[in-house]
Steps between C-alpha positions, in 0.01 A plus 500: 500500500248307674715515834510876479143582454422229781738681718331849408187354574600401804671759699250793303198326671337675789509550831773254490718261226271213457306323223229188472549188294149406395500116374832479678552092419395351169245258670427255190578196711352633802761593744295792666246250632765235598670802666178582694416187585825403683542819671116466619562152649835599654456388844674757722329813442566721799283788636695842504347820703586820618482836426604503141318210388292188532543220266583150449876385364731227449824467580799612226500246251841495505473195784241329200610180345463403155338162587247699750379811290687470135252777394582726749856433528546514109322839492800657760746328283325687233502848665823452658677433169304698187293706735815660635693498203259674314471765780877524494485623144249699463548671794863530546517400846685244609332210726660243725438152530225526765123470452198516750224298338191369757109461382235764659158470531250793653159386617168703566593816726901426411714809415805647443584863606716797349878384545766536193683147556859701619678287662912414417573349167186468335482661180154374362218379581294249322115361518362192257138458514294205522172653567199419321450532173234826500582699810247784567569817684225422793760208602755700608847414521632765249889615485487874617800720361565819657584809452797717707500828647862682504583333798439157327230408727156339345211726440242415250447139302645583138429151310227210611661136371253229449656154603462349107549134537805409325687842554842619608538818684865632535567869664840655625542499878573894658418717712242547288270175356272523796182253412220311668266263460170604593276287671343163395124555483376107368499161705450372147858588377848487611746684383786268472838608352877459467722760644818615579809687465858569256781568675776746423876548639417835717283531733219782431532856693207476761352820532348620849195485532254752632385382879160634593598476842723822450175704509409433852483773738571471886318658785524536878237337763236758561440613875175748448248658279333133372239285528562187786645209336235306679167647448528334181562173592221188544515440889624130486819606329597705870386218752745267632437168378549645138809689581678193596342266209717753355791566677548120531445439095733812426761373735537205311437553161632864497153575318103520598191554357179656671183482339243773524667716615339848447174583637276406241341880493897649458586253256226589266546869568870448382385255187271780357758765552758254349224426185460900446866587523744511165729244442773455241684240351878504620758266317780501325361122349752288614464563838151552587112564343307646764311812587563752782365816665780708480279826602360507812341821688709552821118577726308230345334199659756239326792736582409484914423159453840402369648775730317281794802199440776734561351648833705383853178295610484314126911411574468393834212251409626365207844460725290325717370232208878468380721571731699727235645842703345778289725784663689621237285336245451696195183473285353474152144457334397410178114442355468305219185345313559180363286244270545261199825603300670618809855391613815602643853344409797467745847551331838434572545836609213512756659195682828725504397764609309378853843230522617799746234654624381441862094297590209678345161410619261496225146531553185399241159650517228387217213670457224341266159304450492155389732170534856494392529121332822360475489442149438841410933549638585809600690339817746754707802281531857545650801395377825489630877500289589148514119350545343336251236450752199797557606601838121622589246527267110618599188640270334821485216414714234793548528653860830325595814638628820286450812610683843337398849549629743559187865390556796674353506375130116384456251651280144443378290497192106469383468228285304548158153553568344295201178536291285279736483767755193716537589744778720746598690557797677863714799398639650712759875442572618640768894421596676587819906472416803468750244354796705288740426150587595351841754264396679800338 
């Protein structure tokens, strides 16, 4: 009886089968704190970043020894053995041998994004909490679940999980048990935990996701009828010394930077147009949370001003800076506003889709007031298929335009802009696809 109302319980919960153990281990002899304490002094935590998360974690203690960690390794015995048996019954699934057990531990500004945990055999996901004993909502650090639309994408945050020291979180992976964990807002606190996954015999059915990329539209070079490129450039960006600062920097890096580079009288034109015009929040979740002007008058100021970069004289100069052949380039813009909250995510299926594709050269204008710290994130980074390196990574400084050369199977994302920042930034993207490079 109690195995079927467990399992009832269980698979009836919403968005997504799950359920909380609250006072998960009878802690009379104090095996919580023993637990804590060994997983606080394990030696090797290791930093992980990028553009799903940032957190501290240990390695699977599946390499622990007994003699090293007996708290830690006894608690994987424990879930590993009753844990999974447990599951097995209740649920009806059954669960191979395998186990991924490691410690994690998010820090001030730390976070973990939308994602639903789909990858290959794993059948459920686990989290044990070690937190402090009263955690309070200002902290941060809760377990976001999340609603579905029909497409089984994430929409809207159906149930807010407090990390209760002492209790077990199980949910069903699919393609629906998307989560997060928003972000850490106390130096004071840690949240430290032990995670990881069950394992069953199939793989799970992947289901493809929605690339925002598929909304870009393409346009030809301009020859007439616009503003000159130039008249809104600062004078030092056209003389020569500059130009080959550049041209030597791009040449070898395949990326470059160039600071102030609006006349100071158009870029604050353009901010104030940018600060009066609408923006909206484009997702789905688990690939971006950022704001964009989809709507933009076809006469107005911001319009000619973005038509200026697709005008013959705007190609031939940023040729000139690159050495990219622009002929038969074709050309896309995008305006986005972008503060604290913000990110964008790269899947799978964005590094497929530009594995084929020919050099795009992607172009960065910011447009702002104020400093962009480093610790606030919000970082543009590349990435390529097989790199776990950043290939380039640069900041949204105000009045800089950053020009990178994207291979064939590289993409980019904005890194979490956390709670520490104070300003907000317009970024203009403008990309030029198929442009030739003279090694081609």
């Amino acid at each position: 009886m109690f195995f079927k109302t467990f399992r009832e319980n269980f698979f009836d919960r919403r968005p997504f089968p799950h359920y909380l153990f609250q006072n998960f281990i009878e802690n009379s002899s104090g095996v919580v704190e023993d637990l804590e304490l060994e997983l606080q002094e394990f030696p090797n935590w290791k930093r992980k970043e990028n553009d799903l998360y940032s957190l501290y974690q240990t390695n699977d203690f599946k390499s622990f020894k007994t003699f090293q960690y007996p708290e830690l390794y006894s608690f994987r015995q424990f879930l590993s053995q009753e844990v999974k048996v447990f599951l097995q019954n209740i649920t009806e699934v059954e669960l191979i041998e395998e186990i991924d057990v490691n410690g994690s531990c998010y820090s001030e500004f730390d976070g973990l994004l939308p994602h639903n945990d789909l990858i290959e055999t794993r059948k459920f996901a686990f989290v044990y909490y070690l937190s402090p004993y009263v955690w309070k909502k200002e902290y941060g650090g809760q377990l976001i679940l999340f609603n579905s639309d029909n497409e089984e994408l994430p929409v809207t945050e159906a149930k807010e999980i407090y990390p209760a020291r002492n209790a077990l979180m199980i949910f069903e992976v699919s393609n629906k048990s998307w989560h997060a964990v928003k972000e850490i807002m106390t130096k004071s606190y840690p949240r430290l935990s032990i995670n990881g996954w069950f394992h069953s015999l199939k793989p799970q059915h992947k289901a493809v996701s929605n690339s925002t990329t598929n909304l870009i539209s393409f346009h030809n070079p301009l020859k007439k009828g616009v503003p000159q490129f130039d008249v809104f450039l600062n004078d030092w960006c056209k003389n020569d010394a500059c130009i080959s600062n550049v041209q030597e920097k791009f040449a070898d890096t395949s990326e470059c930077c160039i600071a102030q580079f609006l006349k100071m009288q158009c870029h604050n034109e353009m901010l104030n147009i940018l600060r009066c015009s609408e923006f909206e929040e484009v997702g789905p979740l688990n690939k971006c949370k950022i704001y964009e002007n989809l709507t933009r008058n076809r006469n107005s100021s911001l319009s000619q001003f973005l038509n200026s970069f697709r005008t013959t004289e705007a190609l031939k100069f940023i040729s000139r800076l690159t050495g990219c052949m622009m002929k038969d380039c074709k050309i896309s813009t995008s305006v986005y506003k972008i503060l604290k909250g913000c990110y964008t995510v790269v899947g799978d299926d964005d590094l497929l889709q530009f594995q084929h594709k020919d050099y795009a050269l992607e172009t960065y204008l910011f447009l702002g007031e104020g400093q962009w710290s480093k610790d606030f994130g919000g970082r543009i980074s590349y990435i390529g298929n097989d790199d776990e390196e950043e290939l380039v990574t640069f900041y949204p400084q105000s009045n800089s335009f950053t020009m990178v050369l994207r291979d064939s199977g590289a993409a980019s994302f904005l890194k979490y802009i956390n709670s520490s920042c104070c300003i907000e930034v317009y970024m203009i993207c403008i990309r030029y696809h198929n442009v030739k490079i003279e090694n081609d």
